Amino acid sequence: MRLFLSTIQWLVFILAGSLVAPLAVGNALGLPPEEIASFMQRTFLLIGVSALLQTLFGHKLPMMEGPAGLWWGVFVVYAGLIASGSLALSDGLRQLEMGMLITGGLFLLLGAMGWIGKIRKLFTPLVTGTYLIILVAQLSGSFMKGLFGIGYLTDEVDVRVALPAFGVLLIAMLLPRSRFGFLRNYSVLISLLAGWLLFIALGIAPEVLPAPSAFDIPGIFEWGLPQWDAGVLPTSILIGLLLLANLIASIAVVEKVVAKSQPDMPPVDYNRTSLIMGVSTALGGVFSAMGCVPISGTAGFMLTTGLVKRLPFILAAAGIALVSFFPPVTAVLTSLPMPVGYAVIFIPFASMIGLALREYQSLQGGDRDFFIIGVSLMIGIGSLFVPAQAIAHLPGLIRTIANNGLVLGMLVCIVLEQLFIYREKAALRGKDGTSGSR
């Protein structure tokens, strides 16, 4: 029974964290409801398969996979080009398939060459802590809009949605602190079921769309064969390098949480993880879905529920993949009210601030580290408030970085820290040279 409930809770967390991106992208692209449902179906398959591959053969951590925010951004950029009439929908979708195939090949190359271990050295506690704070800041806007019901039934704050959503959030905050072990361990599952039933009772839950068939195998290249375009290659390489940085930072966070309860856990093989990431990203192109990455929010979920064992997660990942073959089940799951999903996973994501502060506690650089943190957070969080249209005229490479505060802040942190380290080493070499000449 314990294994079953733990598996269901993992399933709920994966589901709640995976619905927003494909729904938002499908609507941005102007896809009809039946194609959005098919897109969701293929995304579920990719999420489940990617998680299984990584947990069994890659990093081997119980770590949720989900649509990458960077790919989300790229899809939205293409949606803008399509809406403006400068790119046909079919061409844009086929170019996105090609982009994921190229990025997958880059991950395979980096993993095969064994370069990931060297890159990982850049991700110090200073960088990881900064990454987590900017990540929460970036997500906080979406969470608050979701809780206030903005974009759910109307484009304004909706009291009918906000009151029950914040009620669910209150339940999600109180259950992990209950004196009853059952309520603490399964707080995410209980909160989601209670919220879903509440929204149904109030008549504000989405209707379940009719499924075209009871069983359906997700197809490959549903958008057509991949299409080459000169702009796809540099964009794909940049996205791959940025996703690699995201991958390393996310795994480092989850690895530390798991290590607390499993101190004998073997270290993560990052080169092997990159190989699996290459396979799963390429599968995103093959299945016409969104490329997936390990989600650092898993660490917050583990801290909230205490679930760190692999077996329940493996079963949940297999369940998500299996669901994709049954459109009626997919239709029911996609009827989950998004405000409830935001309320349920609010606490796991908010707890990542605590993880960031623990990373900072291990620092000993003093004023130097405070300076780097301040500059990185100002630039990273500040860029989140720059309107997308204000940088639309910039070259694609610069626009991709400037449009993502998380990546920009993390890159600034890495560069500043490495510059300070180089400067300090140079000063030491200078002193040694002076001493030697004397």
XYZ file of C-alpha atoms in Angstrom:
438
model
C 0.000 0.000 0.000
C 2.837 2.375 0.888
C 4.531 1.699 -2.445
C 1.256 2.307 -4.296
C 0.560 5.639 -2.579
C 4.160 6.792 -3.024
C 3.949 5.943 -6.726
C 0.666 7.816 -7.107
C 2.128 10.850 -5.352
C 5.105 10.875 -7.710
C 2.661 10.523 -10.599
C 0.669 13.511 -9.345
C 3.794 15.647 -8.981
C 5.020 14.780 -12.469
C 1.574 15.456 -13.901
C 1.110 18.797 -12.134
C 4.529 19.974 -13.236
C 4.162 18.879 -16.869
C 0.768 20.153 -17.989
C 1.418 23.871 -18.295
C 4.135 23.913 -20.978
C 2.485 21.802 -23.709
C -0.898 23.451 -23.141
C 0.629 26.929 -23.361
C 2.730 26.060 -26.417
C -0.190 24.398 -28.205
C -2.347 27.484 -27.712
C 0.498 29.822 -28.724
C 0.942 27.891 -31.969
C -2.788 28.086 -32.615
C -3.236 24.318 -32.740
C -6.828 23.007 -32.607
C -7.914 21.195 -29.386
C -7.538 17.703 -30.865
C -3.942 18.447 -31.943
C -3.124 19.923 -28.532
C -4.425 16.699 -26.952
C -2.226 14.654 -29.311
C 0.737 16.931 -28.516
C 0.082 16.370 -24.809
C -0.112 12.619 -25.369
C 3.296 12.533 -27.076
C 4.781 14.789 -24.399
C 3.626 12.382 -21.662
C 5.334 9.532 -23.504
C 8.566 11.500 -23.793
C 8.474 12.532 -20.118
C 8.032 8.939 -18.977
C 10.633 7.455 -21.323
C 13.196 10.179 -20.551
C 12.759 9.698 -16.800
C 13.113 5.922 -17.094
C 16.249 6.172 -19.227
C 17.917 8.621 -16.855
C 16.912 6.816 -13.653
C 17.963 3.392 -14.920
C 20.993 4.250 -17.056
C 21.872 7.952 -16.721
C 22.196 9.906 -13.468
C 20.257 7.113 -11.649
C 18.429 9.575 -9.386
C 14.648 9.651 -8.798
C 14.345 12.914 -10.693
C 11.368 14.199 -12.623
C 11.776 15.036 -16.306
C 9.699 17.815 -17.804
C 9.494 20.089 -20.846
C 12.511 22.395 -20.810
C 11.781 26.064 -20.241
C 14.324 26.953 -22.931
C 12.494 24.833 -25.502
C 9.280 26.456 -24.319
C 10.819 29.822 -25.145
C 11.996 28.665 -28.571
C 8.529 27.280 -29.386
C 6.949 30.610 -28.386
C 9.440 32.519 -30.579
C 8.469 30.318 -33.527
C 4.800 30.825 -32.646
C 5.378 34.581 -32.981
C 6.985 34.128 -36.402
C 4.075 31.943 -37.482
C 1.484 34.424 -36.184
C 3.206 37.288 -38.029
C 2.991 35.380 -41.300
C 6.767 35.237 -41.823
C 6.813 31.454 -41.364
C 4.284 28.780 -42.251
C 3.026 26.619 -39.371
C 4.100 23.356 -41.023
C 7.602 24.701 -41.765
C 8.042 26.052 -38.237
C 7.038 22.766 -36.596
C 9.343 20.746 -38.860
C 12.250 23.101 -38.114
C 11.627 22.630 -34.389
C 11.912 18.861 -34.909
C 15.256 19.408 -36.650
C 16.420 21.643 -33.808
C 15.793 18.970 -31.195
C 17.580 16.355 -33.301
C 20.645 18.624 -33.627
C 20.668 19.433 -29.907
C 20.365 15.739 -29.081
C 23.384 15.040 -31.289
C 25.354 17.734 -29.427
C 24.634 16.076 -26.071
C 25.691 12.713 -27.463
C 28.951 14.208 -28.752
C 29.812 15.956 -25.475
C 29.030 12.829 -23.453
C 31.022 10.549 -25.763
C 34.046 12.884 -25.615
C 33.943 12.911 -21.806
C 33.866 16.703 -21.516
C 30.957 17.031 -19.087
C 33.100 16.376 -16.009
C 35.284 19.385 -16.830
C 32.301 21.643 -17.377
C 30.767 20.491 -14.090
C 33.648 22.082 -12.132
C 32.181 25.479 -12.985
C 29.063 24.726 -10.927
C 30.234 25.668 -7.446
C 27.898 26.252 -4.466
C 27.912 29.941 -5.407
C 26.595 29.194 -8.899
C 24.118 26.545 -7.735
C 22.645 28.782 -5.032
C 22.259 31.685 -7.446
C 20.668 29.376 -10.011
C 18.034 28.224 -7.496
C 17.088 31.733 -6.371
C 16.663 33.020 -9.934
C 14.726 29.869 -10.844
C 12.207 30.465 -8.056
C 11.992 34.158 -8.983
C 11.348 33.241 -12.616
C 8.619 30.764 -11.710
C 6.963 32.895 -9.039
C 5.124 35.076 -11.559
C 3.495 32.081 -13.243
C 2.561 30.589 -9.869
C 0.907 33.763 -8.618
C -0.972 34.323 -11.885
C -2.171 30.730 -11.718
C -3.324 31.047 -8.110
C -5.191 34.286 -8.862
C -6.918 32.569 -11.783
C -5.455 34.922 -14.394
C -5.820 33.288 -17.793
C -7.902 30.382 -16.457
C -11.508 31.515 -16.980
C -10.769 35.189 -17.650
C -7.691 37.352 -18.211
C -8.254 39.167 -14.914
C -8.002 38.212 -11.246
C -10.944 35.869 -10.685
C -12.204 35.639 -7.098
C -14.170 32.471 -7.926
C -10.868 30.765 -8.771
C -8.490 32.560 -6.405
C -10.339 31.755 -3.153
C -10.474 27.956 -3.620
C -6.940 27.958 -5.110
C -5.492 29.691 -2.048
C -7.550 27.318 0.093
C -5.797 24.403 -1.583
C -2.461 26.166 -1.049
C -3.244 26.473 2.662
C -3.962 22.733 2.803
C -0.707 22.027 0.951
C 1.166 24.179 3.491
C -0.398 22.598 6.585
C -0.330 18.895 5.666
C 3.493 18.533 5.528
C 3.567 19.857 9.109
C 0.862 17.542 10.417
C 1.645 15.291 13.370
C 0.167 12.388 11.427
C 2.741 10.624 9.283
C 0.246 9.631 6.603
C -0.799 13.241 6.004
C 2.837 14.419 5.905
C 4.040 11.734 3.526
C 1.176 12.064 1.049
C 0.463 15.788 1.354
C 0.854 16.426 -2.385
C -1.584 13.662 -3.357
C -4.173 14.616 -0.731
C -3.975 18.313 -1.607
C -4.432 17.638 -5.310
C -7.427 15.323 -4.864
C -9.083 17.724 -2.422
C -8.518 20.690 -4.738
C -9.720 18.853 -7.836
C -12.926 17.766 -6.085
C -13.447 21.289 -4.757
C -13.163 22.811 -8.244
C -15.568 20.196 -9.631
C -18.069 20.943 -6.847
C -17.842 24.677 -7.579
C -18.359 24.081 -11.308
C -15.055 25.675 -12.350
C -13.134 22.560 -13.388
C -12.440 22.084 -17.127
C -14.633 19.653 -19.025
C -13.119 16.344 -20.060
C -12.716 16.410 -23.832
C -13.967 13.335 -25.693
C -11.145 11.013 -26.804
C -11.023 9.913 -30.459
C -10.227 6.305 -29.481
C -9.673 4.107 -26.449
C -6.135 3.127 -27.459
C -3.662 4.967 -29.640
C 0.085 4.616 -30.207
C 1.770 8.051 -30.377
C 3.114 8.537 -33.883
C 6.534 9.704 -35.036
C 7.152 12.898 -37.019
C 3.518 13.921 -36.614
C 4.457 17.383 -37.923
C 6.201 15.968 -40.990
C 9.839 15.138 -41.658
C 12.408 17.500 -40.054
C 13.231 20.552 -42.155
C 16.662 22.176 -42.379
C 17.015 25.923 -42.012
C 20.206 27.992 -41.722
C 19.046 29.555 -38.463
C 18.305 26.224 -36.790
C 21.935 25.122 -36.335
C 23.303 28.035 -34.230
C 20.076 28.219 -32.214
C 20.182 24.475 -31.484
C 23.843 24.563 -30.428
C 23.218 27.505 -28.102
C 20.141 25.872 -26.615
C 22.133 22.669 -26.097
C 24.925 24.454 -24.213
C 22.459 26.354 -22.041
C 20.485 23.180 -21.330
C 23.728 21.488 -20.369
C 24.336 24.160 -17.749
C 20.753 23.705 -16.542
C 21.221 19.922 -16.439
C 24.355 20.056 -14.304
C 22.897 22.589 -11.847
C 19.636 20.646 -11.454
C 21.336 17.298 -10.844
C 23.746 18.830 -8.325
C 20.789 20.056 -6.249
C 18.888 16.754 -6.262
C 22.052 14.720 -5.700
C 22.731 16.555 -2.434
C 19.187 15.951 -1.159
C 19.344 12.222 -1.955
C 22.840 11.905 -0.456
C 21.548 13.017 2.954
C 19.426 9.863 3.290
C 21.678 7.622 1.176
C 25.283 8.576 2.053
C 26.678 5.522 0.259
C 25.128 6.620 -3.051
C 27.642 6.420 -5.927
C 28.531 9.737 -7.605
C 26.613 10.749 -10.722
C 28.290 9.949 -14.038
C 27.678 13.205 -15.903
C 29.047 11.961 -19.217
C 26.619 9.054 -19.215
C 23.859 11.447 -18.183
C 24.671 13.629 -21.197
C 24.455 10.611 -23.510
C 20.984 9.777 -22.210
C 19.999 13.441 -22.447
C 21.032 13.326 -26.099
C 18.809 10.324 -26.713
C 15.788 11.834 -24.957
C 16.189 15.228 -26.683
C 16.427 13.549 -30.079
C 13.293 11.567 -29.226
C 11.575 14.923 -28.716
C 12.191 15.622 -32.381
C 11.177 12.126 -33.456
C 7.884 12.235 -31.518
C 7.124 15.887 -32.347
C 7.048 16.843 -28.669
C 8.944 19.239 -26.402
C 12.470 18.289 -25.380
C 12.685 17.306 -21.697
C 15.256 18.004 -18.985
C 15.672 16.914 -15.344
C 13.660 19.290 -13.146
C 15.420 20.754 -10.102
C 12.041 21.237 -8.401
C 12.236 17.521 -7.627
C 14.517 18.435 -4.726
C 11.777 20.504 -3.119
C 9.288 17.689 -3.604
C 11.666 15.288 -1.851
C 12.121 17.656 1.065
C 8.341 18.064 1.392
C 7.400 14.371 1.162
C 10.558 12.493 2.168
C 10.309 10.328 -0.980
C 13.864 9.612 -2.140
C 13.703 5.930 -3.126
C 13.914 5.047 -6.804
C 11.290 2.296 -7.126
C 8.152 4.456 -6.626
C 9.549 7.002 -9.052
C 10.377 4.360 -11.671
C 6.831 3.002 -11.435
C 5.401 6.525 -11.729
C 7.547 7.296 -14.791
C 6.403 4.045 -16.393
C 2.820 5.027 -15.543
C 3.162 8.414 -17.267
C 4.532 6.695 -20.381
C 1.759 4.095 -20.276
C -0.943 6.749 -19.938
C 0.111 8.191 -23.303
C -1.282 5.095 -25.051
C -4.802 5.687 -23.662
C -6.318 8.972 -24.921
C -9.330 8.793 -22.528
C -6.967 8.705 -19.539
C -4.897 11.533 -21.012
C -8.099 13.542 -21.503
C -9.049 13.100 -17.838
C -5.574 14.060 -16.605
C -5.446 17.161 -18.778
C -8.704 18.325 -17.207
C -6.811 18.977 -13.961
C -7.543 22.621 -13.011
C -4.271 24.486 -13.454
C -4.787 26.677 -10.333
C -4.931 23.453 -8.307
C -1.724 22.229 -9.948
C 0.041 25.485 -9.094
C -1.221 25.365 -5.496
C -0.092 21.765 -4.982
C 3.470 22.204 -6.261
C 3.905 25.700 -4.772
C 5.534 24.474 -1.546
C 8.051 22.060 -3.174
C 9.273 24.848 -5.442
C 9.303 27.479 -2.692
C 11.440 25.195 -0.514
C 14.246 25.502 -3.066
C 15.041 28.918 -1.587
C 16.122 27.028 1.548
C 18.384 24.832 -0.577
C 19.937 27.943 -2.122
C 20.638 29.463 1.294
C 22.283 26.227 2.424
C 24.554 26.418 -0.624
C 25.514 29.966 0.342
C 26.254 28.900 3.925
C 29.170 26.794 2.678
C 30.856 29.805 1.033
C 33.983 31.346 2.517
C 34.788 34.056 -0.016
C 33.348 36.886 2.055
C 32.771 40.187 0.267
C 33.842 38.715 -3.069
C 31.021 36.163 -2.994
C 28.468 38.737 -1.805
C 29.454 40.974 -4.721
C 29.045 38.148 -7.259
C 25.683 37.110 -5.774
C 24.365 40.667 -5.814
C 25.397 41.384 -9.408
C 24.164 38.005 -10.690
C 20.778 38.315 -8.997
C 20.306 41.916 -10.137
C 21.029 41.017 -13.747
C 19.222 37.663 -13.751
C 16.070 38.741 -11.929
C 16.092 42.214 -13.476
C 16.093 40.792 -17.003
C 12.870 38.938 -16.180
C 11.092 42.302 -16.255
C 12.378 43.325 -19.695
C 9.475 42.990 -22.194
C 10.098 40.369 -24.852
C 9.178 42.813 -27.610
C 11.920 45.186 -26.433
C 14.622 42.712 -27.472
C 12.842 41.204 -30.463
C 15.114 43.131 -32.882
C 18.351 41.702 -31.441
C 20.249 38.860 -33.168
C 18.920 35.396 -32.368
C 21.899 34.355 -30.207
C 21.762 37.454 -28.015
C 17.963 37.416 -27.877
C 17.891 33.801 -26.673
C 20.213 34.589 -23.753
C 18.728 37.983 -22.892
C 15.205 36.541 -22.922
C 16.026 34.017 -20.174
C 16.925 35.570 -16.836
C 17.822 32.196 -15.341
C 20.468 31.456 -17.952
C 21.749 35.048 -18.052
C 22.137 35.290 -14.275
C 23.841 31.895 -14.066
C 26.285 32.770 -16.864
C 27.138 36.084 -15.178
C 27.765 34.251 -11.896
C 30.045 31.681 -13.561
C 32.047 34.309 -15.462
C 32.486 36.605 -12.443
C 33.544 33.784 -10.135
C 36.049 32.421 -12.644
C 37.481 35.898 -13.221
C 37.983 36.398 -9.486
C 39.571 32.943 -9.170
C 41.923 33.687 -12.085
C 42.822 37.044 -10.585
C 43.586 35.502 -7.186
C 45.725 32.760 -8.724
C 47.605 35.335 -10.792
C 48.277 37.379 -7.656
C 49.608 34.292 -5.867
C 51.877 33.466 -8.808
C 53.150 37.036 -8.736
C 53.985 36.789 -5.045
C 55.743 33.446 -5.541
C 57.777 34.938 -8.388
C 58.772 37.916 -6.271
C 59.789 35.692 -3.364
C 61.803 33.475 -5.665
C 63.727 36.412 -7.163
C 64.730 37.520 -3.711
